[in-house]
Amino acid sequence: MPLARLVDVSQSVRGTSSRKAKIALLADCLRDLGPAESVAGVAFLSGAPRQRQTGAGWAALRSLPEAADEPALTVGEVDAALERLAALAGPGSRSARLEEVERLFGLATAPEQEFLVSLILGDLRQGALAGVMTEAVAQAAAVPLADVRRAAMLGGDLAAAAETALADGVEGLRRIGLEVGRPVAPMLAGTAADVEAALQRISPAAIEWKLDGARIQVHRSDGEVRVFTRSLDDVTDRVPEVVQAALGLRVDSAVLDGEAIALREGGRPHPFQVTASRFASRRNVDDQRRSMPLTALFFDVLHANGADLLDRPAGERFAVLESLVPEPMRVPRAVVDTSAAAAAFLDDALARGHEGVMVKALTEPYAAGGRGGAWLKVKPRHTLDLVVLAAEWGHGRRRGWLSNLHLGAREPDGGFCMLGKTFKGLTDAMLTWQTERLLELETGRTAYRVDVRPELVVEIAFDGVQRSPRYPGGVALRFARVLRHRPDKRADEADTLASVRAIHDAK
């Protein structure tokens, strides 16, 4: 397919606010993709390259060659060029990357160049979010939406599910199942104001500690172990202690859901930044393992000894987990049916340094990739996960650091609505890290502000939501402060403007 066709569709999708019209435009385009281009085409229209990371940042794209007069590029050619970019590493890779960018963009027209820059930088705001694209795939392939959704979650990849749907229809989709060694999109939690509110929605319920760690999914097949993050990245080589723990289990095959967390002597957790730094680091892993080991604690099991458990009720899965994983490697859990028992469990979790509890329905299956009412998180402080849109240079002792963060909530069209600014809660270590990260995401600047690609998620505590004509969403946060950076979360997992307004309306 000519890239120009796909760019035209992207512009048309951006230009309409109708969800139905977006889906129809995308479906028409998907039907015309060739079999070899379907994965790349779905990925491009979803707003990210198939390769996820290409190594080409703002610096490489700042100065582009003169645009071509006539379109010549195909979707397949662009995908191949991005694959070459992603493979570049080591000495000489910077100059080779610039040459590859020059070659690709020299063949692109002006609209194609604009599209490619946005695609590579993750800033293609056209409203083709995962839900819209999933419906478009179902419409294009004339298959049930539920089958596309399930195949994408079990395969961990909507683009691959789309390829199967377009080529093999519903029969092909239903052949996609859980495969040990291939990550599954994790089940996510909703929010409850307190344990009483949670039990009004779920009772009886399992209640367990909510750990302030890094979400992991551990796959074990005989003597081989792989560890994945909540965003489905393979981090096996970063967490040898997790691998060792999984190998110690008496099981032939298993898929376990849990957290990796850095604990002090006595079991109290280190601050999240300590866990996040250790979890993210690829350098001197053996030394870091000795100085700051991670503990794996599991709370669910999706597969055990050849049997898939996703569709089993949570109570059955928890029983299997208890039979496979020794108690020191499990997140503490109890079954409660009264607010008093739940409150006592929460108080104990907080006293031990954890951030709250999870309340889970015992009768529900594992909804891979879903967020709903079967899991509810309860934390004593009100927080939101928001996206950094820009940052202002600090003054005084903060001079040289990007300090005051512009915070945005997610909107239905894929954009972000600013809710306010904050510089509170940031330690020197956090300032140093966020300055380095935000400069990597820079898209432009003024004398006092650096604009960035909306990728970095931060967890924000606040005292309330108030009406504000100053911001386009009509609301702003009161006394916002940064609790932590969340590099483990994607921007499309941030809280929505609708959620923020609901907090305001519930006052």
Coordinates of C-alpha atoms in Angstrom, one line a residue:
M1 CA 0.0 0.0 0.0
P2 CA 1.3 3.5 -0.8
L3 CA 2.3 5.4 2.4
A4 CA 0.4 8.3 1.0
R5 CA -2.9 6.4 1.3
L6 CA -2.3 5.6 4.9
V7 CA -1.3 9.3 5.6
D8 CA -4.6 10.4 4.0
V9 CA -6.5 8.0 6.2
S10 CA -4.7 9.3 9.3
Q11 CA -5.5 12.9 8.5
S12 CA -9.2 12.0 7.8
V13 CA -9.4 10.1 11.2
R14 CA -7.9 13.1 12.9
G15 CA -10.4 15.4 11.3
T16 CA -13.5 13.6 12.5
S17 CA -14.8 13.4 16.1
S18 CA -17.2 10.6 15.3
R19 CA -16.1 7.3 16.6
K20 CA -18.2 5.4 14.1
A21 CA -16.6 7.4 11.2
K22 CA -13.1 6.8 12.5
I23 CA -13.7 3.1 12.7
A24 CA -15.2 3.0 9.1
L25 CA -12.2 5.0 7.7
L26 CA -9.7 2.7 9.4
A27 CA -11.6 -0.5 8.4
D28 CA -11.6 0.5 4.7
C29 CA -7.9 1.1 4.8
L30 CA -7.2 -2.2 6.6
R31 CA -9.0 -4.2 4.0
D32 CA -6.6 -2.9 1.3
L33 CA -3.4 -3.7 3.2
G34 CA -1.4 -6.5 1.7
P35 CA -0.7 -9.6 3.9
A36 CA 3.0 -8.6 4.3
E37 CA 2.0 -5.0 5.4
S38 CA -0.9 -5.6 7.7
V39 CA 1.1 -5.7 11.0
A40 CA 3.1 -2.5 10.1
G41 CA -0.1 -0.8 8.8
V42 CA -2.1 -1.5 11.9
A43 CA 0.8 -0.4 14.1
F44 CA 1.3 2.9 12.1
L45 CA -2.4 3.7 12.3
S46 CA -2.4 3.0 16.0
G47 CA 0.3 5.6 16.4
A48 CA 3.5 3.7 16.9
P49 CA 6.0 1.8 14.8
R50 CA 5.9 -2.0 14.9
Q51 CA 9.5 -1.8 16.4
R52 CA 8.3 0.4 19.2
Q53 CA 11.7 2.0 19.6
T54 CA 13.8 3.0 16.5
G55 CA 16.6 4.9 18.2
A56 CA 15.7 8.0 16.2
G57 CA 14.9 10.9 18.6
W58 CA 14.2 14.6 18.1
A59 CA 17.9 15.4 17.4
A60 CA 17.9 13.0 14.4
L61 CA 14.7 14.5 13.1
R62 CA 15.4 18.1 13.7
S63 CA 16.9 18.8 10.3
L64 CA 15.2 16.9 7.4
P65 CA 16.0 16.8 3.7
E66 CA 13.9 18.6 1.2
A67 CA 10.6 16.8 0.7
A68 CA 9.9 14.8 -2.4
D69 CA 7.5 16.2 -5.0
E70 CA 5.6 13.0 -5.6
P71 CA 4.7 10.1 -3.3
A72 CA 6.8 7.0 -3.8
L73 CA 7.1 5.2 -0.5
T74 CA 5.1 2.1 0.5
V75 CA 4.1 1.0 4.0
G76 CA 6.4 -2.0 3.6
E77 CA 9.4 0.1 2.6
V78 CA 8.9 2.4 5.6
D79 CA 8.6 -0.6 7.9
A80 CA 11.9 -2.0 6.5
A81 CA 13.6 1.4 7.0
L82 CA 12.4 1.6 10.7
E83 CA 13.6 -2.0 11.2
R84 CA 17.1 -1.0 10.0
L85 CA 17.0 2.0 12.3
A86 CA 16.0 -0.1 15.3
A87 CA 18.9 -2.5 14.6
L88 CA 21.6 0.1 14.7
A89 CA 23.8 0.1 17.8
G90 CA 27.4 0.5 18.9
P91 CA 30.2 2.6 17.4
G92 CA 29.2 4.5 14.3
S93 CA 25.5 4.0 14.9
R94 CA 24.8 7.7 15.3
S95 CA 26.1 8.6 11.8
A96 CA 24.5 5.5 10.3
R97 CA 21.2 6.5 11.9
L98 CA 21.4 10.0 10.4
E99 CA 22.1 8.5 7.0
E100 CA 19.1 6.2 7.2
V101 CA 16.8 9.0 8.3
E102 CA 18.1 11.2 5.4
R103 CA 17.4 8.4 2.9
L104 CA 13.9 7.6 4.2
F105 CA 12.8 11.2 4.6
G106 CA 14.3 12.2 1.2
L107 CA 11.8 9.9 -0.5
A108 CA 8.8 11.3 1.5
T109 CA 6.5 14.1 0.5
A110 CA 5.9 17.0 3.0
P111 CA 2.7 15.3 4.4
E112 CA 4.5 12.0 4.6
Q113 CA 7.4 13.6 6.4
E114 CA 5.1 15.2 9.0
F115 CA 3.4 11.8 9.5
L116 CA 6.7 10.0 9.9
V117 CA 8.1 12.5 12.4
S118 CA 4.9 12.1 14.6
L119 CA 5.0 8.4 14.2
I120 CA 8.6 8.0 15.3
L121 CA 8.3 10.4 18.1
G122 CA 5.1 8.9 19.4
D123 CA 3.0 12.0 18.8
L124 CA 0.5 10.9 16.2
R125 CA -2.6 12.3 17.8
Q126 CA -5.4 11.1 15.6
G127 CA -7.8 9.5 18.0
A128 CA -7.1 5.9 16.7
L129 CA -6.7 4.5 20.2
A130 CA -6.6 0.8 20.9
G131 CA -10.3 0.5 21.4
V132 CA -11.1 2.3 18.1
M133 CA -8.5 0.2 16.2
T134 CA -9.7 -3.0 17.7
E135 CA -13.2 -2.3 16.4
A136 CA -11.8 -1.3 13.0
V137 CA -10.0 -4.6 12.8
A138 CA -13.2 -6.5 13.6
Q139 CA -15.2 -4.5 11.0
A140 CA -12.5 -4.9 8.3
A141 CA -12.2 -8.7 8.8
A142 CA -16.0 -9.2 9.5
V143 CA -15.3 -11.1 12.7
P144 CA -16.7 -10.6 16.3
L145 CA -15.1 -7.8 18.3
A146 CA -14.7 -10.1 21.3
D147 CA -12.6 -12.5 19.3
V148 CA -10.2 -9.7 18.2
R149 CA -10.0 -8.3 21.7
R150 CA -9.2 -11.7 23.2
A151 CA -6.6 -12.6 20.6
A152 CA -4.9 -9.3 21.0
M153 CA -4.7 -9.7 24.7
L154 CA -3.5 -13.3 24.7
G155 CA -1.0 -12.5 22.0
G156 CA 0.0 -9.2 23.5
D157 CA -0.2 -7.5 20.2
L158 CA -3.2 -6.0 18.3
A159 CA -1.2 -5.7 15.1
A160 CA -0.5 -9.4 15.0
A161 CA -4.1 -10.2 15.9
A162 CA -5.2 -8.0 13.0
E163 CA -2.9 -9.9 10.6
T164 CA -4.5 -13.1 11.7
A165 CA -8.1 -11.7 11.5
L166 CA -7.5 -10.3 8.0
A167 CA -5.9 -13.5 6.7
D168 CA -7.7 -16.3 8.6
G169 CA -10.8 -14.9 10.0
V170 CA -12.5 -16.0 13.2
E171 CA -11.1 -19.5 13.0
G172 CA -7.5 -18.1 13.0
L173 CA -8.3 -15.8 15.9
R174 CA -9.7 -18.6 18.0
R175 CA -6.6 -20.6 17.6
I176 CA -4.6 -17.9 19.4
G177 CA -4.3 -18.9 23.0
L178 CA -2.0 -18.4 26.0
E179 CA 1.5 -19.5 25.1
V180 CA 4.1 -19.9 27.8
G181 CA 6.9 -17.6 26.9
R182 CA 4.7 -15.0 25.2
P183 CA 3.4 -12.2 27.5
V184 CA -0.2 -11.6 28.1
A185 CA -1.6 -8.1 28.6
P186 CA -2.1 -7.8 32.4
M187 CA -5.4 -7.4 34.1
L188 CA -5.8 -3.9 35.6
A189 CA -7.6 -2.5 38.6
G190 CA -10.3 0.1 39.1
T191 CA -10.4 2.4 42.1
A192 CA -12.6 2.6 45.2
A193 CA -12.6 5.5 47.7
D194 CA -12.2 3.2 50.7
V195 CA -12.7 -0.5 51.7
E196 CA -16.3 0.0 52.6
A197 CA -17.1 1.3 49.1
A198 CA -15.1 -1.6 47.6
L199 CA -17.1 -4.2 49.6
Q200 CA -20.3 -2.6 48.5
R201 CA -19.3 -3.6 45.0
I202 CA -17.5 -6.9 45.8
S203 CA -18.5 -9.2 48.6
P204 CA -17.3 -11.6 49.8
A205 CA -13.9 -10.6 48.5
A206 CA -10.2 -11.4 48.6
I207 CA -8.2 -8.5 50.0
E208 CA -4.4 -8.3 49.6
W209 CA -1.5 -5.9 50.1
K210 CA -1.0 -3.4 47.3
L211 CA 2.7 -3.4 46.8
D212 CA 4.6 -0.3 45.6
G213 CA 6.8 -2.4 43.2
A214 CA 7.2 -3.2 39.5
R215 CA 4.6 -5.4 37.9
I216 CA 6.0 -8.6 36.5
Q217 CA 4.7 -11.6 34.6
V218 CA 6.9 -14.6 34.9
H219 CA 6.8 -17.5 32.4
R220 CA 8.5 -20.8 33.3
S221 CA 8.7 -23.7 30.9
D222 CA 10.8 -26.6 32.3
G223 CA 14.2 -25.0 33.0
E224 CA 13.6 -21.8 31.0
V225 CA 12.3 -18.6 32.6
R226 CA 11.3 -15.2 31.0
V227 CA 10.2 -12.1 32.9
F228 CA 8.1 -9.4 31.3
T229 CA 7.0 -5.9 32.5
R230 CA 3.4 -4.6 32.5
S231 CA 4.2 -3.1 29.1
L232 CA 5.3 -6.6 27.9
D233 CA 9.0 -5.8 27.6
D234 CA 11.4 -8.7 28.3
V235 CA 13.5 -7.9 31.3
T236 CA 14.8 -11.4 32.1
D237 CA 18.4 -10.3 32.1
R238 CA 17.8 -7.5 34.6
V239 CA 16.3 -9.7 37.3
P240 CA 18.3 -12.8 37.9
E241 CA 17.0 -13.2 41.4
V242 CA 13.4 -13.4 40.0
V243 CA 14.6 -16.0 37.5
Q244 CA 16.2 -18.0 40.3
A245 CA 13.1 -17.8 42.5
A246 CA 10.9 -19.1 39.6
L247 CA 13.3 -22.0 38.9
G248 CA 13.0 -23.0 42.5
L249 CA 9.3 -23.8 42.2
R250 CA 8.1 -27.4 41.8
V251 CA 6.3 -26.9 38.5
D252 CA 6.9 -27.9 34.9
S253 CA 5.3 -24.8 33.4
A254 CA 3.6 -21.7 34.8
V255 CA 2.7 -18.1 34.1
L256 CA 2.6 -16.1 37.3
D257 CA 1.5 -12.5 37.8
G258 CA 3.1 -10.5 40.6
E259 CA 5.5 -7.7 41.6
A260 CA 9.2 -7.3 42.0
I261 CA 10.1 -5.1 44.9
A262 CA 13.1 -3.9 46.9
L263 CA 12.6 -4.7 50.6
R264 CA 14.6 -3.6 53.7
E265 CA 15.6 -6.1 56.4
G266 CA 12.4 -6.9 58.2
G267 CA 10.3 -6.7 55.1
R268 CA 9.4 -3.0 54.8
P269 CA 9.6 -1.7 51.3
H270 CA 12.2 0.8 50.0
P271 CA 10.7 3.8 48.3
F272 CA 9.4 3.1 44.8
Q273 CA 12.2 5.0 43.2
V274 CA 14.7 2.5 44.6
T275 CA 12.8 -0.4 43.2
A276 CA 12.3 1.4 39.8
S277 CA 16.0 2.3 39.5
R278 CA 17.1 -1.3 40.3
F279 CA 14.5 -2.8 38.0
A280 CA 15.3 -0.5 35.1
S281 CA 19.1 -0.8 35.2
R282 CA 20.9 -2.9 32.7
R283 CA 24.4 -2.2 34.1
N284 CA 26.3 -4.2 36.6
V285 CA 23.3 -6.4 37.3
D286 CA 25.2 -8.8 39.5
D287 CA 26.6 -6.1 41.7
Q288 CA 23.2 -4.4 42.0
R289 CA 21.7 -7.8 42.9
R290 CA 24.0 -8.1 45.8
S291 CA 23.6 -4.5 47.0
M292 CA 19.8 -4.0 46.3
P293 CA 18.1 -7.4 45.6
L294 CA 14.6 -7.6 44.3
T295 CA 12.0 -9.9 45.9
A296 CA 9.4 -11.5 43.7
L297 CA 5.9 -11.7 45.2
F298 CA 3.1 -13.3 43.3
F299 CA -0.7 -12.8 43.5
D300 CA -2.1 -14.7 40.5
V301 CA -1.5 -17.7 38.2
L302 CA -2.6 -17.8 34.5
H303 CA -1.2 -21.2 33.6
A304 CA 0.1 -24.2 35.5
N305 CA 1.5 -27.5 34.3
G306 CA -0.2 -27.5 30.9
A307 CA -3.5 -26.0 32.0
D308 CA -4.7 -22.5 31.1
L309 CA -6.4 -20.8 34.0
L310 CA -7.5 -17.5 32.6
D311 CA -11.1 -18.4 32.4
R312 CA -11.3 -20.0 35.9
P313 CA -12.8 -18.0 38.8
A314 CA -10.3 -16.1 40.8
G315 CA -10.9 -18.3 43.8
E316 CA -9.8 -21.4 41.9
R317 CA -6.7 -19.6 40.5
F318 CA -5.7 -18.5 44.0
A319 CA -6.0 -22.1 45.3
V320 CA -3.7 -23.2 42.5
L321 CA -1.3 -20.4 43.3
E322 CA -1.2 -21.5 46.9
S323 CA -0.4 -25.1 45.8
L324 CA 2.5 -24.0 43.6
V325 CA 4.1 -21.0 45.3
P326 CA 5.3 -21.1 48.9
E327 CA 3.8 -18.5 51.3
P328 CA 7.0 -16.3 51.5
M329 CA 6.7 -15.7 47.7
R330 CA 3.0 -14.8 47.7
V331 CA 1.4 -11.4 48.4
P332 CA -0.5 -11.8 51.7
R333 CA -4.2 -12.2 51.2
A334 CA -7.4 -12.8 53.2
V335 CA -11.0 -13.4 52.4
V336 CA -13.3 -10.8 54.1
D337 CA -17.0 -10.0 54.1
T338 CA -17.2 -7.1 56.6
S339 CA -15.9 -3.6 56.4
A340 CA -14.3 -4.0 59.9
A341 CA -12.2 -7.0 58.7
A342 CA -11.2 -5.2 55.5
A343 CA -10.3 -2.0 57.4
A344 CA -8.1 -4.0 59.8
F345 CA -6.3 -5.7 56.9
L346 CA -5.7 -2.2 55.3
D347 CA -4.4 -0.8 58.6
D348 CA -1.9 -3.7 58.9
A349 CA -0.7 -3.2 55.3
L350 CA -0.2 0.5 55.8
A351 CA 1.7 -0.2 59.1
R352 CA 4.0 -2.4 57.2
G353 CA 4.8 0.4 54.7
H354 CA 2.7 -0.6 51.8
E355 CA 0.5 1.8 49.9
G356 CA -2.9 0.2 50.3
V357 CA -4.9 -2.9 49.4
M358 CA -6.4 -4.6 46.4
V359 CA -10.0 -5.9 46.7
K360 CA -10.8 -8.7 44.3
A361 CA -13.9 -10.6 43.3
L362 CA -13.5 -14.4 43.9
T363 CA -15.9 -15.4 41.1
E364 CA -14.4 -13.5 38.1
P365 CA -12.0 -14.7 35.4
Y366 CA -8.7 -13.1 34.6
A367 CA -9.6 -10.2 32.2
A368 CA -6.3 -9.9 30.3
G369 CA -5.8 -6.2 29.4
G370 CA -9.1 -5.2 31.0
R371 CA -9.8 -2.7 33.7
G372 CA -13.1 -3.0 35.5
G373 CA -14.9 -3.7 38.7
A374 CA -13.4 -7.2 39.5
W375 CA -10.2 -5.7 41.0
L376 CA -10.4 -2.5 43.0
K377 CA -7.4 -0.6 44.5
V378 CA -7.8 1.3 47.8
K379 CA -5.2 3.8 48.8
P380 CA -5.6 6.3 51.7
R381 CA -4.4 9.2 49.6
H382 CA -6.0 10.5 46.4
T383 CA -3.7 10.0 43.4
L384 CA -3.8 10.3 39.7
D385 CA -1.4 9.1 37.0
L386 CA -0.8 12.0 34.7
V387 CA 1.4 12.8 31.7
V388 CA 4.1 15.5 31.6
L389 CA 3.4 17.9 28.7
A390 CA 6.2 20.4 29.4
A391 CA 8.5 21.5 32.2
E392 CA 10.0 24.8 33.3
W393 CA 13.6 25.4 34.3
G394 CA 14.1 25.8 38.0
H395 CA 15.3 28.8 39.9
G396 CA 17.7 29.2 42.8
R397 CA 19.0 25.9 44.0
R398 CA 17.0 24.2 41.3
R399 CA 18.7 26.2 38.5
G400 CA 19.8 23.8 35.7
W401 CA 17.1 21.3 36.5
L402 CA 13.7 21.0 34.8
S403 CA 11.4 21.5 37.7
N404 CA 7.8 22.8 37.3
L405 CA 5.9 20.1 35.5
H406 CA 2.9 20.8 33.2
L407 CA 0.5 17.9 33.9
G408 CA -2.1 16.5 31.5
A409 CA -4.9 14.0 31.7
R410 CA -5.8 11.7 28.7
E411 CA -8.7 12.8 26.4
P412 CA -10.8 10.5 24.2
D413 CA -9.1 11.6 21.0
G414 CA -5.7 10.5 22.2
G415 CA -4.6 14.0 23.2
F416 CA -4.0 15.4 26.7
C417 CA -5.7 18.2 28.6
M418 CA -3.6 20.3 31.0
L419 CA -4.7 20.3 34.6
G420 CA -2.1 22.4 36.2
K421 CA 1.6 22.6 37.2
T422 CA 3.6 21.4 40.2
F423 CA 7.2 21.3 41.4
K424 CA 6.4 20.0 44.8
G425 CA 7.6 16.6 46.1
L426 CA 10.6 16.4 43.9
T427 CA 13.9 15.3 45.5
D428 CA 17.3 16.2 44.0
A429 CA 17.6 12.6 42.7
M430 CA 14.1 12.9 41.1
L431 CA 15.0 16.3 39.6
T432 CA 18.2 14.9 38.1
W433 CA 16.5 11.9 36.6
Q434 CA 13.5 13.8 35.2
T435 CA 15.7 16.5 33.6
E436 CA 17.7 13.8 31.7
R437 CA 14.5 12.0 30.7
L438 CA 12.6 15.1 29.6
L439 CA 15.4 16.4 27.5
E440 CA 15.3 13.1 25.7
L441 CA 11.7 13.8 24.9
E442 CA 12.1 17.4 24.0
T443 CA 10.2 18.7 21.0
G444 CA 10.9 22.4 21.4
R445 CA 11.6 25.1 23.9
T446 CA 11.3 28.7 24.9
A447 CA 13.7 30.7 27.3
Y448 CA 12.0 29.2 30.3
R449 CA 10.1 26.0 29.2
V450 CA 10.9 22.8 27.4
D451 CA 8.0 21.1 25.5
V452 CA 8.1 17.3 25.5
R453 CA 6.5 14.3 23.8
P454 CA 3.7 13.2 26.1
E455 CA 5.3 9.9 27.3
L456 CA 6.5 10.3 30.9
V457 CA 3.8 9.4 33.5
V458 CA 4.0 10.7 37.0
E459 CA 1.9 9.8 40.0
I460 CA 0.4 12.9 41.5
A461 CA -1.1 13.3 45.0
F462 CA -3.6 16.1 45.4
D463 CA -6.1 17.5 47.9
G464 CA -9.0 18.0 45.5
V465 CA -10.3 19.1 42.1
Q466 CA -11.6 22.5 41.6
R467 CA -13.3 24.4 38.7
S468 CA -10.8 26.5 36.7
P469 CA -11.4 28.7 33.6
R470 CA -7.6 28.8 33.3
Y471 CA -7.4 25.3 31.8
P472 CA -9.2 23.9 28.7
G473 CA -10.8 21.1 30.7
G474 CA -12.4 23.5 33.1
V475 CA -10.9 21.8 36.1
A476 CA -7.5 21.9 38.0
L477 CA -5.9 20.0 40.8
R478 CA -5.5 21.6 44.3
F479 CA -2.1 21.3 46.0
A480 CA -0.7 18.8 43.5
R481 CA 2.6 17.1 44.4
V482 CA 4.7 14.5 42.7
L483 CA 4.9 11.1 44.5
R484 CA 7.0 9.3 41.9
H485 CA 7.8 8.9 38.3
R486 CA 6.2 6.0 36.6
P487 CA 8.4 4.9 33.7
D488 CA 6.8 1.5 33.9
K489 CA 3.5 3.0 32.6
R490 CA 2.6 4.1 29.1
A491 CA 0.9 7.4 28.4
D492 CA -2.2 5.6 27.2
E493 CA -2.5 4.1 30.7
A494 CA -2.8 7.6 32.3
D495 CA -6.0 8.7 34.0
T496 CA -8.6 10.4 31.8
L497 CA -10.1 13.9 32.0
A498 CA -13.4 12.2 32.6
S499 CA -12.0 10.5 35.7
V500 CA -10.8 13.9 37.0
R501 CA -14.1 15.5 36.4
A502 CA -15.8 12.6 38.2
I503 CA -13.7 13.3 41.3
H504 CA -14.8 16.9 41.1
D505 CA -18.5 16.0 40.7
A506 CA -18.4 13.5 43.6
K507 CA -17.6 16.3 46.1

